[in-house]
Short mmCIF file of C-alpha atoms and ligand atoms in Angstrom, two decimals:
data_model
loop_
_atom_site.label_atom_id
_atom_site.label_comp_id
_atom_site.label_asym_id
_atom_site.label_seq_id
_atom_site.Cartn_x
_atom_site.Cartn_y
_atom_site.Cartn_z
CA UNK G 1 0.00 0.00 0.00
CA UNK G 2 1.61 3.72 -1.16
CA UNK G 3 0.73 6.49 0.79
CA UNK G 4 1.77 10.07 -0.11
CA UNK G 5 2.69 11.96 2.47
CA UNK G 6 1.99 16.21 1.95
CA UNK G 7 3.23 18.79 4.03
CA UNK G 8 2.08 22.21 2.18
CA UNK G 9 3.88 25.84 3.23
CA UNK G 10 3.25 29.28 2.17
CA UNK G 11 5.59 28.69 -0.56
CA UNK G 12 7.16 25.17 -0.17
CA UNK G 13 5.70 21.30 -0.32
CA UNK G 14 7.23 18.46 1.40
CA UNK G 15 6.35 14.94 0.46
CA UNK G 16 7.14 11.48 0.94
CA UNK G 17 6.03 8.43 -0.78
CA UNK G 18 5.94 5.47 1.52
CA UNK G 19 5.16 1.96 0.84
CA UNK G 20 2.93 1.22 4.18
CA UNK G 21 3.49 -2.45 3.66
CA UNK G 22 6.96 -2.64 5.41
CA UNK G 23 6.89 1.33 5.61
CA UNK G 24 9.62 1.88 3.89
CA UNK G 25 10.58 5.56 2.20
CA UNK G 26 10.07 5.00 -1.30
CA UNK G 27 10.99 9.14 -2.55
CA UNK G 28 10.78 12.23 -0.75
CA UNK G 29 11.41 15.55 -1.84
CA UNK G 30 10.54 19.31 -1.41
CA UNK G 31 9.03 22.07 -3.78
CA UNK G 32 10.36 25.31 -3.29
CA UNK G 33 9.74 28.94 -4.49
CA UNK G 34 6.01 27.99 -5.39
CA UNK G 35 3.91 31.28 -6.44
CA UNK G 36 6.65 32.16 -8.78
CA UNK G 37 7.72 31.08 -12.39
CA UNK G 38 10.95 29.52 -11.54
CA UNK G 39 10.00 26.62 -8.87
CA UNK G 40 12.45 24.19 -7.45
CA UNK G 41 11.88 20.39 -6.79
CA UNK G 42 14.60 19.03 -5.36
CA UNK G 43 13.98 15.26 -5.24
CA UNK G 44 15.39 11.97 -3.84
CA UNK G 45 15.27 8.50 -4.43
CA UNK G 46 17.21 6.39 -2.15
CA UNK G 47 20.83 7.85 -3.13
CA UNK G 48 19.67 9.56 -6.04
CA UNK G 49 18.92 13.12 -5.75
CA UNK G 50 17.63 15.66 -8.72
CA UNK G 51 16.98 19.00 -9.11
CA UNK G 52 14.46 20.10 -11.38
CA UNK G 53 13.65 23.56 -12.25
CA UNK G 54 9.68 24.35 -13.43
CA UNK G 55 7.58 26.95 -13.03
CA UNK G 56 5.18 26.59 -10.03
CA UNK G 57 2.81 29.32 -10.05
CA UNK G 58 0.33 27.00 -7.41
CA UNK G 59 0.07 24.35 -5.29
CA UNK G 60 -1.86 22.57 -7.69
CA UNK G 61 1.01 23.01 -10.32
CA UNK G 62 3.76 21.69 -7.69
CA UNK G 63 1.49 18.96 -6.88
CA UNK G 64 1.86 18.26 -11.10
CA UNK G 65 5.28 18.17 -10.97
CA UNK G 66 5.60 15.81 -7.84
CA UNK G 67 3.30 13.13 -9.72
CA UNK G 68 5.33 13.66 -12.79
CA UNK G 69 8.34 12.75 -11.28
CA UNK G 70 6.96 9.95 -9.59
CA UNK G 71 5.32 8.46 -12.39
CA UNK G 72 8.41 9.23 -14.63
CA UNK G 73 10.88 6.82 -16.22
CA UNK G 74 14.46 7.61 -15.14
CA UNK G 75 13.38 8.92 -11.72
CA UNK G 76 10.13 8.07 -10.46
CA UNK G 77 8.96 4.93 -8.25
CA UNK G 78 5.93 3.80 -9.42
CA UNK G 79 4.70 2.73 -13.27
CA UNK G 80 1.11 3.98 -12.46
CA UNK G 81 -0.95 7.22 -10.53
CA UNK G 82 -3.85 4.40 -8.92
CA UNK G 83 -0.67 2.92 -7.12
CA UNK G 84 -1.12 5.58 -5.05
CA UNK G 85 -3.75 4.51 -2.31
CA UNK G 86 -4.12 7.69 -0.13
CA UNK G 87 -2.73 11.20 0.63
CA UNK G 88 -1.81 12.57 3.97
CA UNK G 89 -1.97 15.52 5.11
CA UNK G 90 0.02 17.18 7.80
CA UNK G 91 -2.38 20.25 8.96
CA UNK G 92 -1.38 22.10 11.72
CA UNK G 93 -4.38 23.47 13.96
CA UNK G 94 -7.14 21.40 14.69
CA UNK G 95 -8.84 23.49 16.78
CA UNK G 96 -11.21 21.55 19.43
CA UNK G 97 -12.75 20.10 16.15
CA UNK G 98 -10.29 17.59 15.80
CA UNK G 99 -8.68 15.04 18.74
CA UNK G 100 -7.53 12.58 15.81
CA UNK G 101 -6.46 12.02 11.75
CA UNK G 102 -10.04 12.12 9.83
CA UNK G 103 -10.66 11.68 6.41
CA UNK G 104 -11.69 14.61 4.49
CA UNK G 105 -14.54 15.34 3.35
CA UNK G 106 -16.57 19.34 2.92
CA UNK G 107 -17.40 19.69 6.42
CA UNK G 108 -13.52 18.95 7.38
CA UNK G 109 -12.61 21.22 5.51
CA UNK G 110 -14.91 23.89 6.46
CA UNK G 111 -13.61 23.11 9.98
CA UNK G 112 -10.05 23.39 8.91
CA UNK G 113 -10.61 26.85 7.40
CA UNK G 114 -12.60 27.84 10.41
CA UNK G 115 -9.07 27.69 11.93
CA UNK G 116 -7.20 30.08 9.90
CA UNK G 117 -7.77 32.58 12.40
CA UNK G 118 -5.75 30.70 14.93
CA UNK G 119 -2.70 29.58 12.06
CA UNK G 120 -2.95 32.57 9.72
CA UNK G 121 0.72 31.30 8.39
CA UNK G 122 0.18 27.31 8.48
CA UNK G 123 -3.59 26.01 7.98
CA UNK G 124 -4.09 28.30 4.54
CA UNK G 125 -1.41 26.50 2.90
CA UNK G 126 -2.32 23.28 4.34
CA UNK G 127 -6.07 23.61 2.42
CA UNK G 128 -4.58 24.56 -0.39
CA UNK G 129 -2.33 21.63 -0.35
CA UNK G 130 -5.48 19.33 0.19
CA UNK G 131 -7.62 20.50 -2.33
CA UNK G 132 -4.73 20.76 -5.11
CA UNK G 133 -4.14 17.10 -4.32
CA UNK G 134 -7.96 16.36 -4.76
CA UNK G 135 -7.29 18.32 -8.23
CA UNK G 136 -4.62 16.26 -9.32
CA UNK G 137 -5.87 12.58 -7.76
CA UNK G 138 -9.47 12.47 -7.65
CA UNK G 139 -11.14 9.72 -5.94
CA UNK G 140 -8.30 8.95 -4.03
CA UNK G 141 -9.15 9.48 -0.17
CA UNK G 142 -6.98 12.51 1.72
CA UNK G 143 -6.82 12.41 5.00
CA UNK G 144 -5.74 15.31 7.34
CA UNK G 145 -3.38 14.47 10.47
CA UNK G 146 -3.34 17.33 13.00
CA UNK G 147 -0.04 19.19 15.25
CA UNK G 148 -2.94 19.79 17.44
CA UNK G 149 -4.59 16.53 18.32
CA UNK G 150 -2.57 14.53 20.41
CA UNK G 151 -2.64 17.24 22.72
CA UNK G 152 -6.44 17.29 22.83
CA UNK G 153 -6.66 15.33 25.91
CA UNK G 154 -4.91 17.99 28.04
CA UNK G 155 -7.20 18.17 30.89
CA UNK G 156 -8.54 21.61 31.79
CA UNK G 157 -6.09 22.52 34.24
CA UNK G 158 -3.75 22.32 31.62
CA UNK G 159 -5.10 24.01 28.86
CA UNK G 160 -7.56 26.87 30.53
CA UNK G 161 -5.76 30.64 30.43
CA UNK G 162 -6.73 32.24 33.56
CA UNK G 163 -8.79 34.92 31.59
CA UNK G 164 -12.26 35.52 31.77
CA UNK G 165 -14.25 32.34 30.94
CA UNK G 166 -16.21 33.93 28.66
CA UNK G 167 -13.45 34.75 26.18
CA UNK G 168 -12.70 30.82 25.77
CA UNK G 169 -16.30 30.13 25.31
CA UNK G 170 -16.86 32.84 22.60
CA UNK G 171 -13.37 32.69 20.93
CA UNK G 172 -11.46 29.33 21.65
CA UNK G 173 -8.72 30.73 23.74
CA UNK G 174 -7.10 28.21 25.42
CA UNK G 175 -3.40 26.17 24.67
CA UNK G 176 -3.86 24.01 22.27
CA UNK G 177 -0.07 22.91 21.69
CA UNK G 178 1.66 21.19 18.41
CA UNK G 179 4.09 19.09 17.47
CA UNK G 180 1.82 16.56 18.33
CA UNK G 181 2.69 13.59 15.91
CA UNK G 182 6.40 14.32 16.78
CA UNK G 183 5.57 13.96 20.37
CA UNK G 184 3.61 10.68 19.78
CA UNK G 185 5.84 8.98 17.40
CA UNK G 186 8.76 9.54 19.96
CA UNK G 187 6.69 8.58 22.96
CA UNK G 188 5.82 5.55 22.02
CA UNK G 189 9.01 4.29 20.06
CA UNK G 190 10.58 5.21 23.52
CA UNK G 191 8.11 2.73 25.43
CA UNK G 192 9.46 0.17 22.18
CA UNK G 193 12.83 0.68 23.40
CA UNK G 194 12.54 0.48 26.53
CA UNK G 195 10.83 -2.59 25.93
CA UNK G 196 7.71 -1.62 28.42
CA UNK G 197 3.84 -0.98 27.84
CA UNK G 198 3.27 2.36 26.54
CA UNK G 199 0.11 2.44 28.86
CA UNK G 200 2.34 2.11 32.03
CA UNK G 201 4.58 4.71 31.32
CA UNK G 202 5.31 8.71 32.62
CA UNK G 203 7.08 10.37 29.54
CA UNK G 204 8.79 13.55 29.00
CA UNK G 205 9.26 14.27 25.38
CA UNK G 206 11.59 17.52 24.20
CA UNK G 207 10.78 18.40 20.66
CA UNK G 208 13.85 20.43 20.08
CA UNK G 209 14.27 21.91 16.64
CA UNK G 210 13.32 25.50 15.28
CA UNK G 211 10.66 25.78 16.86
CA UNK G 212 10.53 24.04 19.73
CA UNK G 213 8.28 21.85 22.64
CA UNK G 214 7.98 20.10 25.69
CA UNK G 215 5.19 17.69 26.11
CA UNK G 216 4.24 15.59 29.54
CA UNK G 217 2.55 11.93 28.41
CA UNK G 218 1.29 10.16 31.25
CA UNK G 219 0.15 6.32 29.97
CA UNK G 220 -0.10 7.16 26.42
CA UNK G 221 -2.34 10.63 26.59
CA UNK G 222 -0.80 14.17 26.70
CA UNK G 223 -1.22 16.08 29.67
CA UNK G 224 0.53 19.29 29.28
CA UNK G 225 2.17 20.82 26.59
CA UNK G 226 4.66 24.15 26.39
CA UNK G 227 3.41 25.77 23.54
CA UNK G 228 -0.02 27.05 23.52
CA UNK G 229 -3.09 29.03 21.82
CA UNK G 230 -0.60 29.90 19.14
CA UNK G 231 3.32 28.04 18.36
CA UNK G 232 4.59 30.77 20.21
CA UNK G 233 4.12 30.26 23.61
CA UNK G 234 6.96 27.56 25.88
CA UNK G 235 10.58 27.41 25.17
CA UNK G 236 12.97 29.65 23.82
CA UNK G 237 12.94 28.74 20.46
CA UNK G 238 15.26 29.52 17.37
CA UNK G 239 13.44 32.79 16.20
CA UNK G 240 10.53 32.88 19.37
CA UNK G 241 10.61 34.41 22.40
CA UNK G 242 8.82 31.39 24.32
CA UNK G 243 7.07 32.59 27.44
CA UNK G 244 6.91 36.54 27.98
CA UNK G 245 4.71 38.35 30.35
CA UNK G 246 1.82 39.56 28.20
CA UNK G 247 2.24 43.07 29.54
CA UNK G 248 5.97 43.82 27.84
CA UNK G 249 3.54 44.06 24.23
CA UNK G 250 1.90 47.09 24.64
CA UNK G 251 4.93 48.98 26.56
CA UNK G 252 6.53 47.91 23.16
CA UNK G 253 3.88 49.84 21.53
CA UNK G 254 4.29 52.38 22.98
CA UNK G 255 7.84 52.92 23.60
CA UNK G 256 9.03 51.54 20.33
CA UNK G 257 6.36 53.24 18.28
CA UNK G 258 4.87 49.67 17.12
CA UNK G 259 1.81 48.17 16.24
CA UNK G 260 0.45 45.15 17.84
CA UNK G 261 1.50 42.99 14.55
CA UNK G 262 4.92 44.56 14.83
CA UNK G 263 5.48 43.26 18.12
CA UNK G 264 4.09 39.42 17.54
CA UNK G 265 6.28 39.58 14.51
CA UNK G 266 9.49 40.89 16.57
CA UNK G 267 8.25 38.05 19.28
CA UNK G 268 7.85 35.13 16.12
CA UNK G 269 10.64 35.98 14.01
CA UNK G 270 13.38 38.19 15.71
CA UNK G 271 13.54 36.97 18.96
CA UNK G 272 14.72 33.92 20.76
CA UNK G 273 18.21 32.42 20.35
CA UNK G 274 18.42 34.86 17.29
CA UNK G 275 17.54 37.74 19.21
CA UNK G 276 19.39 37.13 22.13
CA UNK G 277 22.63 36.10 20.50
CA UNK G 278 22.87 38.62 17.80
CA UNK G 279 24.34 35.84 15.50
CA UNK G 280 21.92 33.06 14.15
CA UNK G 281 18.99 31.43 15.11
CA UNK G 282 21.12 28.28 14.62
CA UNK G 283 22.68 26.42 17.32
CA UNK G 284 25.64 25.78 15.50
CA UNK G 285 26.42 29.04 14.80
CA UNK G 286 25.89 30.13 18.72
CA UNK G 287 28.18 27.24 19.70
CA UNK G 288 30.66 28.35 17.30
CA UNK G 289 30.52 32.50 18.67
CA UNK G 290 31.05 31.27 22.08
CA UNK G 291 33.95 29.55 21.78
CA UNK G 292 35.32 32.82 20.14
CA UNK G 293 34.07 34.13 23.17
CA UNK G 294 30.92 35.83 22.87
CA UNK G 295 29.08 36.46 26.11
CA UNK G 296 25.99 36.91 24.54
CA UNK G 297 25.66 34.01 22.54
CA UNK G 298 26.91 32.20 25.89
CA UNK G 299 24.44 34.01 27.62
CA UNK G 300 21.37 32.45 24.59
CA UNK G 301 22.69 29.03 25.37
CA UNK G 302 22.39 28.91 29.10
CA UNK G 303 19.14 30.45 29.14
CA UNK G 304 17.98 27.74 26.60
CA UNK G 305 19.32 25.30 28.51
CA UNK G 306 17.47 26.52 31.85
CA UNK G 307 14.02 26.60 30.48
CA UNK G 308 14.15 23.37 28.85
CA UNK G 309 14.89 22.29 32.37
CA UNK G 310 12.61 23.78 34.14
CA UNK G 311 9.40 22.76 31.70
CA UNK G 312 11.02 19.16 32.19
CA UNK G 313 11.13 19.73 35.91
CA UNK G 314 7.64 21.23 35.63
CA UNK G 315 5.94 18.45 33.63
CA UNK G 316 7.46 15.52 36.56
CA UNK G 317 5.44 17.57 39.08
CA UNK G 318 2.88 17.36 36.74
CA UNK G 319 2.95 13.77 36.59
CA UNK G 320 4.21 13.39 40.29
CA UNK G 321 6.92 11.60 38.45
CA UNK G 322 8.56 10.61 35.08
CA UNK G 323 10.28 7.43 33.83
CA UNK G 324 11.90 8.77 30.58
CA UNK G 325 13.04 12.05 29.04
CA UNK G 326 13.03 11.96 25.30
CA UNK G 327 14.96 14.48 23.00
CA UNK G 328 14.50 14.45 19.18
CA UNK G 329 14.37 17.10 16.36
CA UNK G 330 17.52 18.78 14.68
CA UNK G 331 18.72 20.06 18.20
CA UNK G 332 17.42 17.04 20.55
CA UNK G 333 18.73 14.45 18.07
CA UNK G 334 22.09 16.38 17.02
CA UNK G 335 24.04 18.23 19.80
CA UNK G 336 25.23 15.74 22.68
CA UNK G 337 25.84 19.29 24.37
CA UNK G 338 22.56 20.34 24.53
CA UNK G 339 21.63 17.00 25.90
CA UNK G 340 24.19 17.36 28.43
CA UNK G 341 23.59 20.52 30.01
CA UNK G 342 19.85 19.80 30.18
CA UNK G 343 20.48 16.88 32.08
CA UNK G 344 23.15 18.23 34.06
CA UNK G 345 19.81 19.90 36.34
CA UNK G 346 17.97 16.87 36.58
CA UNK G 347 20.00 14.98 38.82
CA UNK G 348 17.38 15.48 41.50
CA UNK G 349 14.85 13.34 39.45
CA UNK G 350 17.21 10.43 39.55
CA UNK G 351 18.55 11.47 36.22
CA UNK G 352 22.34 10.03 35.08
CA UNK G 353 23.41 10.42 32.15
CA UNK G 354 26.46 7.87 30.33
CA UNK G 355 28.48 10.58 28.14
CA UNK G 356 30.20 7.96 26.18
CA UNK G 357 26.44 6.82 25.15
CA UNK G 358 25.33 10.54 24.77
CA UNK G 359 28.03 11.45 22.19
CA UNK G 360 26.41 8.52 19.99
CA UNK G 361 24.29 9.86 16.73
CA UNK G 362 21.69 9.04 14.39
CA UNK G 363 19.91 6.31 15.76
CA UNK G 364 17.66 5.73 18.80
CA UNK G 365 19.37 5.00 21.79
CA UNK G 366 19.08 5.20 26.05
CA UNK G 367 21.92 7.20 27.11
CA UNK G 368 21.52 6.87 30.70
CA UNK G 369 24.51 5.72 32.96
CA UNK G 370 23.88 2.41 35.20
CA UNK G 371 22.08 3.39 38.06
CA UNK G 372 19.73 5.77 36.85
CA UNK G 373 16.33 5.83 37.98
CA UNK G 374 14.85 8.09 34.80
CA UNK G 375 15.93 6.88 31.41
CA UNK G 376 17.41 9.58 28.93
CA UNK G 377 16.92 8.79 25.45
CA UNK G 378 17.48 10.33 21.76
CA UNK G 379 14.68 9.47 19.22
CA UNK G 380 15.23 10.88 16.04
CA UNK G 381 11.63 11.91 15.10
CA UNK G 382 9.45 11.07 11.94
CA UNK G 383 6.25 12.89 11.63
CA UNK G 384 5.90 12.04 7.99
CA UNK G 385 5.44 7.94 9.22
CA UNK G 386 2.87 8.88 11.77
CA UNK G 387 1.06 10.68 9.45
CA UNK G 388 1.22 7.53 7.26
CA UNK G 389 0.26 5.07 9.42
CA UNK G 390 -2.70 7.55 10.34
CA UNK G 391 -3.71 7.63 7.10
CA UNK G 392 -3.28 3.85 6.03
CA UNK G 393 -5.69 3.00 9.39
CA UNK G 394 -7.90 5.38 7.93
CA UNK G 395 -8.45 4.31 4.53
CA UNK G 396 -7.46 0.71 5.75
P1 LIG Z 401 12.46 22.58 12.07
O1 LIG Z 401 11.78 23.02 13.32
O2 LIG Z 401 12.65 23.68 11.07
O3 LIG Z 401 11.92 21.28 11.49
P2 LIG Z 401 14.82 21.00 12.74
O4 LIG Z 401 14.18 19.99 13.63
O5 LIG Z 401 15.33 20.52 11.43
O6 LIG Z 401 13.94 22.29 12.55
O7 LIG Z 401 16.04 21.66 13.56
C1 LIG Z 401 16.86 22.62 12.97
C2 LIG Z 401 17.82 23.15 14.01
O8 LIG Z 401 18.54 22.06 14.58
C3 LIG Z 401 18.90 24.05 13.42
O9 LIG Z 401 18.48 25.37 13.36
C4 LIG Z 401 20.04 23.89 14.38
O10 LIG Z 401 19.90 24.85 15.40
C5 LIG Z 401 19.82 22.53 15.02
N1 LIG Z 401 20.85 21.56 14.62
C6 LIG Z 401 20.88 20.78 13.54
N2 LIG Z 401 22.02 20.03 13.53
C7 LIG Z 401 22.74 20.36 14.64
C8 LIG Z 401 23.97 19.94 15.22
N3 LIG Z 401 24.74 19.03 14.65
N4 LIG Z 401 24.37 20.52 16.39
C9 LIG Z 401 23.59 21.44 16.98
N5 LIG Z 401 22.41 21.86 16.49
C10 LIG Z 401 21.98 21.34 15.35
#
């Protein structure tokens, strides 16, 4: 069974073509610079990797392009379009309309447009990407697979902003939180690992990559989550400020001469490591200025470092306990250092890490020295499957 796996930007398309009998990757590739008349596919299969310049001026064009390289001779993976069994579709606010994958029909996606408010930059493209799909292959079922809906079973506690209760019940305000098939696939690969019941288990998984999230999982169901209402709210992340007190926006306004916008934008995209650095939103980069000796970029990684702690140390209260910590994403899954210093505050919890282990890449692994009572792991993440597997029950 071949799924196809969409993930639709602004401007950009990810996909994946999987074969969901022994899910393995059977192509993957991105469109870039769609909108314009000189789009990029840049497209791999297994070792192979092309680059093939074509106009794009829509999604539904890209979504051309993807099929034609599929389908095509020297580069493509399968010999016919009806090999293709299903599409998913990676949409990234659910709302409270959604607390699992569906298959799409009108009314979805009338519910995922009713959303837009609440993902001006995300759910838009994420439509478009559906219905240029249902353009280009139709009859074949689409299913959407939501950053929001693992998180739906947050209890109230947990997802309730202390604001007037009427301003949840008329607008949705409340934390809704993403990164929620990354946060599942991780959790329960870590319970495979570990070689114990997912149902049994107190989890702490660190989605660490641009942006960036902490999420509590106590026996398989999400109980608190950093970010919130919007991907802004939690950790420090590469371009986001993470958790600021509300009242520092309009003395912005005012004292910078900004409009409301101006100061979500400076919050979303100048902010964070970026912003408090002065040198890159990347870690690498920071790493690199403070061994030349930058303060400040020392400065961005010890504050990083301290509130992924602290969530972590937050979310075992939550769950009067924790058996693992999971880290995954390009940061979690990449810098040993990172993983290090993190743990390097949890001792308390009964956390002890091996570093020899810890320096170890690219696959899953414990890293926790012998006598540690809370496992440490790295799980490289993979969204893209979960969303497969989603989709293959689905349409199963
Ligand atoms: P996104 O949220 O865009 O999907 P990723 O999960 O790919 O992001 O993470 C990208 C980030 O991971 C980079 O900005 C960089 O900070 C970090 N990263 C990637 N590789 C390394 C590495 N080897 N060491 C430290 N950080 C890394």
């Amino acid at each position: 069974m071949k799924i196809l796996v969409i993930n639709c930007g602004s401007s950009s398309l990810k996909y994946q073509l999987l074969n969901m009998d022994d899910e393995t990757l059977l192509a993957k590739g991105l469109c870039e610079r769609i909108g314009s008349d000189n789009g990029l596919l840049k497209h791999e299969r297994g070792v192979e990797e092309f680059t093939i310049d074509a106009p794009m001026p829509d999604h539904a064009a890209a979504i051309k392009i993807v099929l034609e390289v599929l389908l095509s001779k020297d580069r493509g993976v399968i010999s016919d379009i009806g090999e293709i069994v299903a599409v998913g579709h990676r949409v990234v606010h659910g709302g409270e309309f959604f607390s699992d994958s569906v298959l799409i029909d009108d009314k979805v996606e009338k519910a995922i447009e009713a959303c837009f408010d609440m993902a001006p930059l995300h759910n838009p493209p994420n439509l478009i990407g559906i219905r240029a799909c249902k353009q280009n292959m139709p009859g074949v079922p689409q299913v959407a697979v939501f950053d929001t809906a693992f998180h739906q079973t947050m209890p109230k506690k947990a997802y309730l902003y202390a604001l007037p209760h009427s301003l949840y019940e008329t607008h949705k305000i409340r934390k809704y939180g993403f990164h929620g098939t990354s946060h599942k696939y991780v959790s329960m690969k870590a319970a495979e690992v570990l070689g114990r019941p997912y149902s049994e288990l107190k989890i702490i998984t660190c989605h660490l990559g641009n942006g960036a999230s902490v999420c509590a999982i106590d026996r398989g169901h999400s109980v608190d989550t950093s970010m919130g209402f919007t991907p802004l709210e939690g950790l420090v992340m590469g371009t986001r400020t993470g958790d600021i007190d509300a009242a520092v926006v309009p003395y912005l306004m005012e004292k910078e001469k900004l409009s409301a916008s101006q100061v979500i934008d400076l919050f979303n995209k100048k902010s964070g490591m970026l912003g408090l650095s002065g040198i890159s939103n990347d870690f690498r980069d920071i790493l690199q200025a403070k061994q030349d000796g930058n303060t400040h970029a020392d400065d961005a990684l010890e504050i990083y470092f301290y509130r992924v702690a602290s969530y972590i140390g937050r979310y075992a209260a939550a769950m009067n306990g924790v058996d693992a910590i999971v880290f995954t994403a390009g940061l979690g899954e990449n810098s040993a250092l990172l993983r290090e210093k993190v743990c390097a505050y949890l001792g308390y919890l009964g956390v002890k890490i091996d570093p020899e282990k810890n320096a170890q890449r690219g696959k899953a692994m414990d890293f926790s020295a012998s006598g540690a009572t809370v496992r440490t792991m790295m799980i490289p993440t993979n969204e893209e499957l979960v969303i497969a597997r989603d989709t293959k029950t689905i349409v199963g």
